[in-house]
XYZ file of C-alpha atoms in Angstrom:
649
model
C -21.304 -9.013 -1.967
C -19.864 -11.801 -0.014
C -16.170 -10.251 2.114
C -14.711 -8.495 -0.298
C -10.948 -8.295 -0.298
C -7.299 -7.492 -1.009
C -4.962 -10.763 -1.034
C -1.223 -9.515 -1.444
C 0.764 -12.038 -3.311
C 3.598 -9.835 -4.334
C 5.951 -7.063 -2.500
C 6.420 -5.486 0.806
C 2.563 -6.536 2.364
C 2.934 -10.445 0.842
C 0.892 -12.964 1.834
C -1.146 -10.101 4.244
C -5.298 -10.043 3.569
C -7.209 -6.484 3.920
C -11.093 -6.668 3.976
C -12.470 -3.632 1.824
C -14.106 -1.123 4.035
C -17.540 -0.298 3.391
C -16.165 2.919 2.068
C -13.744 1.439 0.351
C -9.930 2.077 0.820
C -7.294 4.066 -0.950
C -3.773 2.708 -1.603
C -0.451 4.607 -1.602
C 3.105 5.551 0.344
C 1.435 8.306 2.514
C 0.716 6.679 6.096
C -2.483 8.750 5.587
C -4.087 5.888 2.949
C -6.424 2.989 4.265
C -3.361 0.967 2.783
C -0.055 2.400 3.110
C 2.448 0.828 0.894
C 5.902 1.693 1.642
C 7.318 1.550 -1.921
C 9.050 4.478 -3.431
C 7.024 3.388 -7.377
C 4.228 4.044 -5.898
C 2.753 7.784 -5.181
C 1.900 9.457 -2.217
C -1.902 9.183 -3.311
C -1.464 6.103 -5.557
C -4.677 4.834 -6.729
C -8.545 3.951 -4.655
C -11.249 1.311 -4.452
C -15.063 2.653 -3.801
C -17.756 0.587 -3.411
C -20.694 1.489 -5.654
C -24.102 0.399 -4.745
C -22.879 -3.451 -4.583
C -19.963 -3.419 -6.918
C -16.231 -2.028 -6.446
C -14.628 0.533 -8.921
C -11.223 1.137 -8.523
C -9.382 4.494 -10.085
C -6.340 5.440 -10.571
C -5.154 8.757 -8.765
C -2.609 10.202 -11.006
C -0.135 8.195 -9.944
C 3.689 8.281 -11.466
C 3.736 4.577 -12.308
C 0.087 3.898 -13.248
C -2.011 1.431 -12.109
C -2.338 -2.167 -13.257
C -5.559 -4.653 -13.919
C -4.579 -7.693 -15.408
C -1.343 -6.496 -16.931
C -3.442 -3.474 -18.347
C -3.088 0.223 -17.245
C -6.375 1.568 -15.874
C -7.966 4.641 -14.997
C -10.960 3.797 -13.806
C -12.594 0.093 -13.731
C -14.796 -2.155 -12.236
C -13.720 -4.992 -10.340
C -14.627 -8.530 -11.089
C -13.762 -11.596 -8.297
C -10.327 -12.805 -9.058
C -8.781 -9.598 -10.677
C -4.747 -8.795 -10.215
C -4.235 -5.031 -8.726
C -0.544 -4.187 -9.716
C 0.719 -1.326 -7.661
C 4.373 -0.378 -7.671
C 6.144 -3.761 -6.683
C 2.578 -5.058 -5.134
C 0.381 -7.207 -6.572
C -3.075 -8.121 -5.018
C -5.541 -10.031 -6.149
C -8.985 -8.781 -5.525
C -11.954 -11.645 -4.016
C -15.435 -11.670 -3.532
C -16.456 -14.938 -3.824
C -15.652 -17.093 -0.049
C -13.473 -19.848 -0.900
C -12.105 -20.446 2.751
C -13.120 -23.424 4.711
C -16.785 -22.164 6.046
C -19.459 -22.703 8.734
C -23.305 -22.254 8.503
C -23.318 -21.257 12.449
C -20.917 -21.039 14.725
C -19.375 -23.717 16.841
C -18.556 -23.178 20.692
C -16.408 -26.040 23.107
C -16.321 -26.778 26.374
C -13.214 -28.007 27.702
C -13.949 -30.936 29.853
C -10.906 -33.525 30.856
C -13.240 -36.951 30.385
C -16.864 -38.654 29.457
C -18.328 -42.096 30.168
C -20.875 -43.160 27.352
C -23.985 -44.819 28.347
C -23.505 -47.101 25.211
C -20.267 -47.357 22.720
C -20.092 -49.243 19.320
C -17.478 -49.598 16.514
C -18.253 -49.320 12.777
C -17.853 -53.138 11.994
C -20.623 -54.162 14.358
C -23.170 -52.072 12.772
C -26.330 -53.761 11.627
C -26.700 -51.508 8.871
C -23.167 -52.057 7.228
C -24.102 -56.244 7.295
C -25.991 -56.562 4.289
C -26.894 -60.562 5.278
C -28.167 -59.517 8.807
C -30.042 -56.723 6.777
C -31.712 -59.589 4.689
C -32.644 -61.813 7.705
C -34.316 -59.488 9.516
C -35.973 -57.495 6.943
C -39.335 -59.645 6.523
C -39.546 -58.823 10.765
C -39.509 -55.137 10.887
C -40.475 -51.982 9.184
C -39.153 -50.070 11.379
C -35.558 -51.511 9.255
C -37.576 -51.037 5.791
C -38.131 -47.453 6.824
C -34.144 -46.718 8.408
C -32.944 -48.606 4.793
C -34.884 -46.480 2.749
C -33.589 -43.026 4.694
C -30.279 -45.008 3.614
C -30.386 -45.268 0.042
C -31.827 -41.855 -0.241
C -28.637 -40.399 1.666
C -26.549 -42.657 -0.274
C -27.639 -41.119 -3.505
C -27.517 -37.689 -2.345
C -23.567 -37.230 -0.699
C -22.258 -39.066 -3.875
C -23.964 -36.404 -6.684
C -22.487 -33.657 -4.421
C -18.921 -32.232 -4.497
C -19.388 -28.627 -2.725
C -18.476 -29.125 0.485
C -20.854 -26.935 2.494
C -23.475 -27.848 0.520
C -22.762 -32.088 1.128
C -22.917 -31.269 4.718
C -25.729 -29.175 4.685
C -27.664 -32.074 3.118
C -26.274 -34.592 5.394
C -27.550 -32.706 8.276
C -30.465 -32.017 6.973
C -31.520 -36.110 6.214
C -30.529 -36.970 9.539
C -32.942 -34.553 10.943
C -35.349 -36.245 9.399
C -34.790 -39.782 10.838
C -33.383 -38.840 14.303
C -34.756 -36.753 16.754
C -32.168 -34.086 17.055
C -32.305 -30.106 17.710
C -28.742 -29.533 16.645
C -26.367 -31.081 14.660
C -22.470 -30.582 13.925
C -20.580 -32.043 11.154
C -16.770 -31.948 12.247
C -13.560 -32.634 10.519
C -10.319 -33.243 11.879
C -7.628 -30.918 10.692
C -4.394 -32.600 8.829
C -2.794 -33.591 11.804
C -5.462 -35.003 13.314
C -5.426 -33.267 16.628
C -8.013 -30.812 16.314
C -10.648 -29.706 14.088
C -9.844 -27.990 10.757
C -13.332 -27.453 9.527
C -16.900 -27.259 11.343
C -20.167 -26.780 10.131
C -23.710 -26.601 12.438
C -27.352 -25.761 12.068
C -30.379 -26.052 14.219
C -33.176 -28.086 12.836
C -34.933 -24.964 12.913
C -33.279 -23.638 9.652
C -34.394 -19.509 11.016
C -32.314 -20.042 14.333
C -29.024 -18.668 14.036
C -27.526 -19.426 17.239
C -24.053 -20.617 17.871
C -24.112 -24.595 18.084
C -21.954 -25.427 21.064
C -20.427 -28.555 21.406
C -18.555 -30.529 23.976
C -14.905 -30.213 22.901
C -14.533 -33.381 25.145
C -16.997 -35.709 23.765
C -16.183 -34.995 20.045
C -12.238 -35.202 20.666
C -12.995 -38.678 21.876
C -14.485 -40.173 19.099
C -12.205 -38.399 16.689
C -9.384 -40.325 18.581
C -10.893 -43.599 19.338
C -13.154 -43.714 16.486
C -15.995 -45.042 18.849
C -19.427 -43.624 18.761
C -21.015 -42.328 21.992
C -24.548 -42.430 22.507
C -26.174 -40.479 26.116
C -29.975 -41.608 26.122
C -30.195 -39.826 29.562
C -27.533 -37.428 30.053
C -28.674 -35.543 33.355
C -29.312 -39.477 34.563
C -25.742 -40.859 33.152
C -22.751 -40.759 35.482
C -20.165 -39.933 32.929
C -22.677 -37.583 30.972
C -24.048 -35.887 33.734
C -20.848 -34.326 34.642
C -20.059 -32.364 31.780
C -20.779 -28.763 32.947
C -21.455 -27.812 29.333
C -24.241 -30.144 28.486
C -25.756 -29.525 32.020
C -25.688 -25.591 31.237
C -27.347 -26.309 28.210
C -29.809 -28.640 29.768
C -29.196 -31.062 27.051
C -31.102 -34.607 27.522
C -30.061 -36.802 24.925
C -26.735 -36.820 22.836
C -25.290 -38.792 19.777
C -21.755 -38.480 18.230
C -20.803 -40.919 15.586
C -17.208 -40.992 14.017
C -16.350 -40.104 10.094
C -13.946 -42.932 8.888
C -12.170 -43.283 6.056
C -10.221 -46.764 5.326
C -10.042 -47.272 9.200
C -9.113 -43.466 10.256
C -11.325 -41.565 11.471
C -11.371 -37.977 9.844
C -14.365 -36.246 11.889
C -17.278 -37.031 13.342
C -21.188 -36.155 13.408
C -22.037 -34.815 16.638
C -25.850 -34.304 17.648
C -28.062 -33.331 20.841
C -31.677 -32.396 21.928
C -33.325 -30.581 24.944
C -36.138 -32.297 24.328
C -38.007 -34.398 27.281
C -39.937 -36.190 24.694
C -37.400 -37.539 22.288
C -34.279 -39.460 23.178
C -31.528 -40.790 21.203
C -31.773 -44.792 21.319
C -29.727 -47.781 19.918
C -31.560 -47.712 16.639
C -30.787 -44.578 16.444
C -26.848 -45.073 17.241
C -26.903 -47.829 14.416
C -28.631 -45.099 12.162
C -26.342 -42.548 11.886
C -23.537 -44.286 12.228
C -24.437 -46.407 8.744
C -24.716 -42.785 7.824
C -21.792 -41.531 8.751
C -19.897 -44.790 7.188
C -22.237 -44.260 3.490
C -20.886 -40.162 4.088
C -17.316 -40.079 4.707
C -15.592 -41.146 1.707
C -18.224 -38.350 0.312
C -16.980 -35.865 2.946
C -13.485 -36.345 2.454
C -13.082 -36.323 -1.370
C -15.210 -32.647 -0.963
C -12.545 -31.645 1.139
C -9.906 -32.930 -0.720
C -11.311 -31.316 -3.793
C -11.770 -28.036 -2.263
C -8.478 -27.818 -1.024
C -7.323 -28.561 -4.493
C -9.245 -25.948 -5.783
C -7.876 -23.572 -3.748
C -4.022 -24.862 -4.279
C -5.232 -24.281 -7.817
C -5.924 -20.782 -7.869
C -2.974 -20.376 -5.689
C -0.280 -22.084 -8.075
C -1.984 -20.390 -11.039
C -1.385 -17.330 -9.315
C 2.013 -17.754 -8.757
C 2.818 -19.145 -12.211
C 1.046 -16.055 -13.759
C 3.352 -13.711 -11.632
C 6.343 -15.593 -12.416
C 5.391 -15.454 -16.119
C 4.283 -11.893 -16.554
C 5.695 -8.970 -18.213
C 7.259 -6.848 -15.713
C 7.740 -2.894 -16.154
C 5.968 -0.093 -16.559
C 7.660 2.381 -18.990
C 5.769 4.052 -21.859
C 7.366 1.149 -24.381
C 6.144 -1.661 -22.176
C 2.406 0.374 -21.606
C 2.272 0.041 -25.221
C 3.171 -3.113 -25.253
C 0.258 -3.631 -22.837
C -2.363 -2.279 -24.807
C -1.533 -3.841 -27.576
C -1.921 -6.701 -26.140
C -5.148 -6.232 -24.566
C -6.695 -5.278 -27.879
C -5.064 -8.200 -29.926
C -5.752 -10.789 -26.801
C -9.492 -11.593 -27.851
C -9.066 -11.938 -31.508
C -8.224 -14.847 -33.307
C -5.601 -13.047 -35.510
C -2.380 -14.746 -35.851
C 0.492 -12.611 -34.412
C 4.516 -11.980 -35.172
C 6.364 -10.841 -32.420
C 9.429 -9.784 -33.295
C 12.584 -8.314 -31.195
C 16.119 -9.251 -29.830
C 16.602 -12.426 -27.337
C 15.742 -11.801 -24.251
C 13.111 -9.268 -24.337
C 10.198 -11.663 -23.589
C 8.527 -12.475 -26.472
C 7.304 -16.111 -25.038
C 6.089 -14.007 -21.808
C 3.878 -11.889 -24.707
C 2.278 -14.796 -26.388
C 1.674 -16.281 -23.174
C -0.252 -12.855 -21.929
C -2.240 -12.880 -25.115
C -3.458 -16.426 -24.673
C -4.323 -15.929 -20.748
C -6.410 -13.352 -22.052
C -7.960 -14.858 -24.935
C -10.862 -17.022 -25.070
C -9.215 -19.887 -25.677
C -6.839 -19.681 -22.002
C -7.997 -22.746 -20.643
C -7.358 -24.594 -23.916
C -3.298 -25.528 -24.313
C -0.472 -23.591 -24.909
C 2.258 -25.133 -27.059
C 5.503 -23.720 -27.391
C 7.900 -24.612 -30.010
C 11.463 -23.529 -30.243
C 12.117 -24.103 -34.291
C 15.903 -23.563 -33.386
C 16.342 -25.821 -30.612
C 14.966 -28.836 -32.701
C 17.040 -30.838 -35.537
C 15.604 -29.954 -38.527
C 14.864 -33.981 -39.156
C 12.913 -34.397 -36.030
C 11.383 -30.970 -36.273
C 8.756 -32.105 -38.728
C 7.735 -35.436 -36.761
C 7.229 -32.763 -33.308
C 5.197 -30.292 -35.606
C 2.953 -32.765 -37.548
C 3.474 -36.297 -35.761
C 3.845 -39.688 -37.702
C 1.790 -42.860 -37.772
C 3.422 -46.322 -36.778
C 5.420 -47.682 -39.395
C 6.835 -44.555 -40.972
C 10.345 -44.306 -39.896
C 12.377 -46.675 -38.601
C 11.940 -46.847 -34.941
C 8.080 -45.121 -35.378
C 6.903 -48.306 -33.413
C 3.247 -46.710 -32.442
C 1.456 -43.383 -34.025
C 2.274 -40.361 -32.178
C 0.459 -37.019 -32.208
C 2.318 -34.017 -33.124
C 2.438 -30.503 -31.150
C -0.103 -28.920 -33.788
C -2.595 -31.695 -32.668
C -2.039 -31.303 -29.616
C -2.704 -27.864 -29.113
C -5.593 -28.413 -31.021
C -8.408 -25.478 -29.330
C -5.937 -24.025 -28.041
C -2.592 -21.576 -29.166
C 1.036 -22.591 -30.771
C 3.728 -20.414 -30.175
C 6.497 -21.146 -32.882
C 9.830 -19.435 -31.378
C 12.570 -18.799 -33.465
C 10.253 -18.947 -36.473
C 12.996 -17.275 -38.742
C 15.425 -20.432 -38.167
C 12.499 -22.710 -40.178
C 13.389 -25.139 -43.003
C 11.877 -24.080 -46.194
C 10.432 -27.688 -46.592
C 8.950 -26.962 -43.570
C 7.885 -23.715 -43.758
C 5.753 -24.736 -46.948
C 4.160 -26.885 -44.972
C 3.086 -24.670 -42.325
C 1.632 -22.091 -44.885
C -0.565 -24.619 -45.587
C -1.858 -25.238 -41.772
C -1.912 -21.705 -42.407
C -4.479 -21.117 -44.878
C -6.171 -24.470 -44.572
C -5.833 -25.397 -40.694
C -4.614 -29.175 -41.945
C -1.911 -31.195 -42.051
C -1.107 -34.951 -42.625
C 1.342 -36.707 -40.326
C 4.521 -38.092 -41.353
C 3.904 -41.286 -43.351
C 0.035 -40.759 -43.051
C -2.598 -40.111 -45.909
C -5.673 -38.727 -43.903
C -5.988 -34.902 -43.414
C -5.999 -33.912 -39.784
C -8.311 -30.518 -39.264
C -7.209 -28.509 -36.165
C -8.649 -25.463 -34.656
C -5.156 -23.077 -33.663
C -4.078 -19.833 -32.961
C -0.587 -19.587 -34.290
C 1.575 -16.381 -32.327
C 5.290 -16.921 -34.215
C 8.600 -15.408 -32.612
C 12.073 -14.209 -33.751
C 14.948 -12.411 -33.190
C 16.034 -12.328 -36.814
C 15.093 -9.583 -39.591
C 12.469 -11.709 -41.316
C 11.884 -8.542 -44.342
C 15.378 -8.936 -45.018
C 15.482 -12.675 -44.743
C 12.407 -12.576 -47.720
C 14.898 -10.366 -49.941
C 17.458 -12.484 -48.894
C 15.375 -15.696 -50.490
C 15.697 -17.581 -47.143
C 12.152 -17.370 -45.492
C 8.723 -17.305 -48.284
C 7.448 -13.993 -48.715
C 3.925 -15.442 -48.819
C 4.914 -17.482 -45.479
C 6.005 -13.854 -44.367
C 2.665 -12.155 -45.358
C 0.269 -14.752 -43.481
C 2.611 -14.534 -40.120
C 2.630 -11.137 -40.415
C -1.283 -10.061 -39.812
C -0.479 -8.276 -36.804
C 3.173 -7.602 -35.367
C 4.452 -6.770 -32.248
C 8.152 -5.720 -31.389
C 9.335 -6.026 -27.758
C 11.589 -3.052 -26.725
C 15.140 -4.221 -25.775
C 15.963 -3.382 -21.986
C 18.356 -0.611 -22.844
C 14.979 1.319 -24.834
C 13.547 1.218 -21.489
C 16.146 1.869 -18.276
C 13.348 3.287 -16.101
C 11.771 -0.754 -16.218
C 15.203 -1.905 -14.610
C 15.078 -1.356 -11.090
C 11.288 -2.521 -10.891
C 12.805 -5.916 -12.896
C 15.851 -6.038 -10.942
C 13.428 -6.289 -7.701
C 11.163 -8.852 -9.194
C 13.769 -10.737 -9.932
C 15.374 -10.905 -6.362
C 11.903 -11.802 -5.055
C 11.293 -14.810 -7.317
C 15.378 -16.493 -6.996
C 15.430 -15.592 -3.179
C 12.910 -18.741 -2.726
C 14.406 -20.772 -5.417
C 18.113 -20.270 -4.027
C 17.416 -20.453 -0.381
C 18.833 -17.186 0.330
C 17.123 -14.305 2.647
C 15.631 -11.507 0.692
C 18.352 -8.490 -0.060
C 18.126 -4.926 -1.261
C 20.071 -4.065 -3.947
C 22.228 -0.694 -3.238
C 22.096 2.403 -4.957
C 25.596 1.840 -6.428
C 24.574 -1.971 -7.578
C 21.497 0.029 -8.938
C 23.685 2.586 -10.790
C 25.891 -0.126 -12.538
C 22.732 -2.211 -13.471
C 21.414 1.545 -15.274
C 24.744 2.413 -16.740
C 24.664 -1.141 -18.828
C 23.639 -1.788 -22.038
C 22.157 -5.308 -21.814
C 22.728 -6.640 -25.256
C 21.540 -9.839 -23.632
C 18.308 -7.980 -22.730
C 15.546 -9.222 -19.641
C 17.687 -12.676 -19.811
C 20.654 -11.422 -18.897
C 19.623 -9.141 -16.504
C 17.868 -11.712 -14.839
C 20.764 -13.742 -14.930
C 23.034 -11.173 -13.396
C 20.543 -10.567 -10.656
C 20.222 -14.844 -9.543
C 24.338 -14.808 -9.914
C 24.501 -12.347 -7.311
C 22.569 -13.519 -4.789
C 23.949 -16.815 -4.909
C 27.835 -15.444 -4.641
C 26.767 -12.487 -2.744
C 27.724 -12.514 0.913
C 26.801 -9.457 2.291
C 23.337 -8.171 3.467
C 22.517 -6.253 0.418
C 23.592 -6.956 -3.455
C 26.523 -4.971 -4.451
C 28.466 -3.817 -6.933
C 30.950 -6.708 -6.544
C 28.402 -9.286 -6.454
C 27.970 -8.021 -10.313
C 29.415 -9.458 -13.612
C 32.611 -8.110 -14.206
C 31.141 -6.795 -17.517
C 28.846 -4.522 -15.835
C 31.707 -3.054 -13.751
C 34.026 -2.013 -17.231
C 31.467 0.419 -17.844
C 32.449 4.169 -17.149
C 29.646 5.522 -14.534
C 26.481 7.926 -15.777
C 27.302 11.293 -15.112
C 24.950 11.317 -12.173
C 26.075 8.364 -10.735
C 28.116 7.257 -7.753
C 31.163 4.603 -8.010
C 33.121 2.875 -5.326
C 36.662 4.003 -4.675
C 37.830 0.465 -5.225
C 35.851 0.079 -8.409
C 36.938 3.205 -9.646
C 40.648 2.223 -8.954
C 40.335 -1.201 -10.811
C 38.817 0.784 -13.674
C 41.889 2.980 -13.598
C 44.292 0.033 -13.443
C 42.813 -1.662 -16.255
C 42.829 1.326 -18.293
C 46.586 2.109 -17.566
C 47.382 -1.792 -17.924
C 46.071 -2.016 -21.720
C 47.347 1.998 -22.580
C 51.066 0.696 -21.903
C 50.632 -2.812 -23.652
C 49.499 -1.364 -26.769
C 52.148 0.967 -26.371
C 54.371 -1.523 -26.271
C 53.327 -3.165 -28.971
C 52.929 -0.570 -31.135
C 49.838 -0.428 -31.447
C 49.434 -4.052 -32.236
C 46.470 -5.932 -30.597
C 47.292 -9.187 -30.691
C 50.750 -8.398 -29.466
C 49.245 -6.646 -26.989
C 46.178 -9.002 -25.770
C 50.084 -11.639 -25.750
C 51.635 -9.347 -23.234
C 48.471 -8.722 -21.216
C 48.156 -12.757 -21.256
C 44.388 -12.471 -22.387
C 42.999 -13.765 -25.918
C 42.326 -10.749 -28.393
C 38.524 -11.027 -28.322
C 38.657 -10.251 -24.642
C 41.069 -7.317 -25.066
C 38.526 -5.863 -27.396
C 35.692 -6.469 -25.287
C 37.593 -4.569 -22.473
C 38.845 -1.238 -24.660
C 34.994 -1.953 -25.870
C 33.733 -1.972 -21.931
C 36.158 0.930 -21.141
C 35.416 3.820 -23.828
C 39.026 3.346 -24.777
C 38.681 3.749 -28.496
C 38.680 7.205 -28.566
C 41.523 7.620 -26.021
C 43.721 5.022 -27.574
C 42.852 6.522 -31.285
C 44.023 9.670 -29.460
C 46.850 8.105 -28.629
C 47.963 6.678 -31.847
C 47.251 9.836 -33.327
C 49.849 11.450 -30.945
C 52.082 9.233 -31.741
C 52.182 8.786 -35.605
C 52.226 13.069 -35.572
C 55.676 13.099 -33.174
C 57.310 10.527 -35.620
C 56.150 12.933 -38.509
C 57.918 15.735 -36.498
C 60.981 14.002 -35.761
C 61.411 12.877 -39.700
């Protein structure tokens, strides 16, 4: 097993790297774990990973909060490469596999401050790279048959090759056998082009794994002139000779060609020999640097490519965080389960519950773990369309079929085709439309607007909404048998106020992801900011909260978020009996209360009179005495006073 390891991409250790132990490690708030976490979700003893024989198990130890694989709470598991550990706040991402920038062998400079060459040439005046010189001279020699063949065969090789390591290995390994060298270095320059950002060396003799040292000096200079050097006699060169490094090493003959890629070089091919016998000449010097011209482009776009591939897995990553359901409540652990055991069917799915509760973030965890997650995910909001375009988005239309249809265009159904539609909103659907989609339905076909020919598609259909689709069916405005084929297997997110224990875990994710989006330093969020955020009902749900949280770290000024930084809406609401209020909170509170207790008074009792005197619109003066808890007290009140004016008649 290849360096195992933790990456943390989430929470207090972020962007740190632990290598697993041979023993493993255990994970948890006690500074006596391998991995100490200072979090107070997670538990003293939290959870542990144990290598068995050559594979990793991880368990969980009891902990309060559980522990996470994959958005699924575990117990015991094994680990695969690639794997997302969620612990408390954390999340790490477990790696087996090396996807860093390697070396086969290591590399060793010697600073030295200059070098005279015993022979320089630049790329253009190669023989090799002049295919008419090539021609003219080819009936003389064999010696140039023989060095065009090594060519070709190099040629073909570096271009059916896109590992990196593996394209340089090869490389190395061809010029050994055309030039006399003992060791060989492929180096690259790093982005800025001062130094080198990747290295990879090997002896010719493949068992020898010795560092391959090489003069810092030497291959600096070609990197920055882009001028190969060639030392047929070192110890007997005046430049050469001088270098304390290649005298320590007794080396004889040297060669070091540059990489270059449209007239910049990017690296260069540095090689050597101890050898009394062999010597780096000028054919050799033309040699490799025709190689080195035929390998760069190769080089670079293996590079490039593996740096995309690791950008890759980073971004997707990140976007998987970002889009992930957050909590860890006993609504949200079923929620988890099931949708690890729906995930790898093909079942089509209604998720139902109130906005906000993350029913897109649901359909998007059941297609990352389906089969079909690296086929497309379409998402369609049914009430965020007009109904007249709606059809043309779902189904597409060929050219001529509307005015303005000027060329065919697929529809969203086609192109998801392999992959998963999500249909939001599904209970705001025509019922033209939804007859049409019962057939995709039962047939998986459809016919684009204006067209004639049947278009097959292989989908997974997930449908959202926040309506009550069973009474909408007795109501007559959705199709019962529409109803029935959505409805195979149903899933209802809890709203946020079903699950209060989730909201300090969310309202810390959610300071984490807007702190880089708004620019702002990460802030704690006090314990009487937390306290307010509890006391709340959230009608608005995750959205709102989320919402609440971005607002006040943008208007926010102090070093933690509090209380003030809040909606006002959050502040109306009486504190939990356990809970702590500011003075000045509590005050406004009062004031308010006093405020609308004499208005109504006033006005006998009149809202609208008294939302006039107040100078607020009635809907708001209900939402306060709503915020407030003043019903009771103002019922009270009116109670009070009808029985005094009973008394008095």
């Amino acid at each position: 097993m290849a360096n195992p390891r933790l990456v943390a991409v989430s929470g207090p250790l972020k962007d740190s790297t632990f290598v697993l132990p041979a023993g493993g490690l255990s994970l948890g708030r006690d500074a006596a774990n391998t991995l100490p976490i200072s979090d107070p979700s997670v538990s003293r003893r939290h959870c542990a990973i144990e290598r068995e024989s050559s594979r990793f198990v991880i368990r969980d130890l009891d902990s309060r909060n559980g522990t996470l694989v994959n958005g699924e709470a575990v117990k015991e598991r094994w680990l695969a490469h690639g794997d997302e550990i969620a612990v408390g706040e954390s999340t790490f991402l477990f790696l087996v596999e090396e996807r860093e920038v390697s070396s086969s062998g290591l590399v060793e400079f010697d600073e030295d401050t200059s070098a005279q060459a015993t022979a320089q040439v630049r790329p253009q005046d190669v023989l090799y790279l002049q295919p008419d010189r090539i021609l003219s001279e080819l009936p003389a020699t064999s010696r140039l048959a023989r060095n065009l063949s090594a060519l070709l065969k190099i040629s073909r090789i570096v271009h059916s090759i896109r590992d990196l390591d593996e394209l340089q290995g090869q490389i190395l390994s061809l010029i050994f056998e055309v030039a006399p060298a003992e060791r060989g270095a492929i180096l690259l320059g790093s982005s800025d082009g001062k130094d080198f950002g990747s290295m990879f060396a090997r002896y010719r003799d493949a068992q020898n794994e010795q560092a391959v040292r090489v003069s810092r000096t030497i291959a600096q200079q070609v990197l920055e002139q882009g001028i190969a050097i060639l030392g047929s006699d070192v110890p007997g060169s005046g430049g050469l000779g001088k270098v304390e490094s290649l005298i320590s090493l007794r080396v004889r003959s040297l060669l070091c060609v540059p990489l270059t890629v449209f007239h910049r070089p990017i690296g260069c091919i540095y090689l050597d020999t101890v050898s009394l016998a062999d010597r780096f000449n000028e054919d050799h010097l033309q040699l490799v640097t025709a190689i080195a011209g035929i390998s760069a482009v190769a080089l670079e776009n293996a590079r490039r490519l593996h740096w995309l591939e690791q950008e890759n897995e980073r971004l997707t990553t990140e976007i998987s965080l970002e889009r992930s359901l957050v909590g860890e409540s006993q609504p949200m652990k079923e929620v988890y389960q099931f949708l690890v055991r729906v995930a790898p069917t093909d079942a089509t799915v209604l998720i139902q519950g109130e906005s906000g509760t993350g029913k897109e973030l649901a359909a998007r965890a059941i297609h990352s773990k389906s089969p079909r997650s690296d086929k497309p995910f379409v998402a369609i909001n049914c009430a965020a369309i007009p109904e007249t375009l709606l059809e043309s988005e779902l189904f597409g239309y060929e050219k001529g079929a509307f005015t303005g249809a000027q060329a065919q265009k697929k529809g969203r159904l086609e192109v998801a085709n392999g992959g998963v539609v999500f249909l939001d909103e599904i209970g705001e659907l025509a019922p033209a439309l939804q007859v049409k989609l019962l057939r995709v339905l039962q047939e998986r076909e459809f016919e684009r607007v204006g067209g004639t020919r049947p278009i097959h598609v292989d989908i997974r259909l997930i449908a959202a909404t926040n309506r009550d689709l069973p009474e909408a069916v007795r109501s007559l405005r959705f199709r019962q048998d529409l109803f029935y084929r959505l409805n195979v297997v149903s899933l209802t997110m809890p709203a946020l106020r079903d699950r209060k224990e989730d909201i300090p875990t969310l309202a810390r994710f959610f300071v984490d992801k807007h702190c880089k989006r708004c620019g702002v330093a990460p802030k704690q969020i006090s314990r009487e900011a937390v306290a307010c955020l509890m006391n709340y009902e959230w009608p608005g749900n995750v959205r709102e909260l989320e919402n609440a949280i971005e607002r006040a770290l943008v208007l926010g000024e102090a070093e933690d978020i509090l209380p003030e930084d809040l909606p006002e809406s959050l502040l109306e609401r009486e504190p939990a009996p356990d809970g702590t209020e500011a003075k000045y909170h509590a005050a406004v509170k009062n004031l308010k209360k006093q405020l609308i207790q004499e208005a109504l008074e006033e006005a006998k009792g009149n809202y609208t009179d008294a939302a006039r005197l107040l100078g607020v619109h009635p809907n708001y003066l209900h939402r306060l005495i709503r915020n407030l808890d003043l019903r009771e007290a103002l019922k009270s009140t009116t109670t009070s006073r009808t029985t005094s004016k009973r008394l008095r008649a």
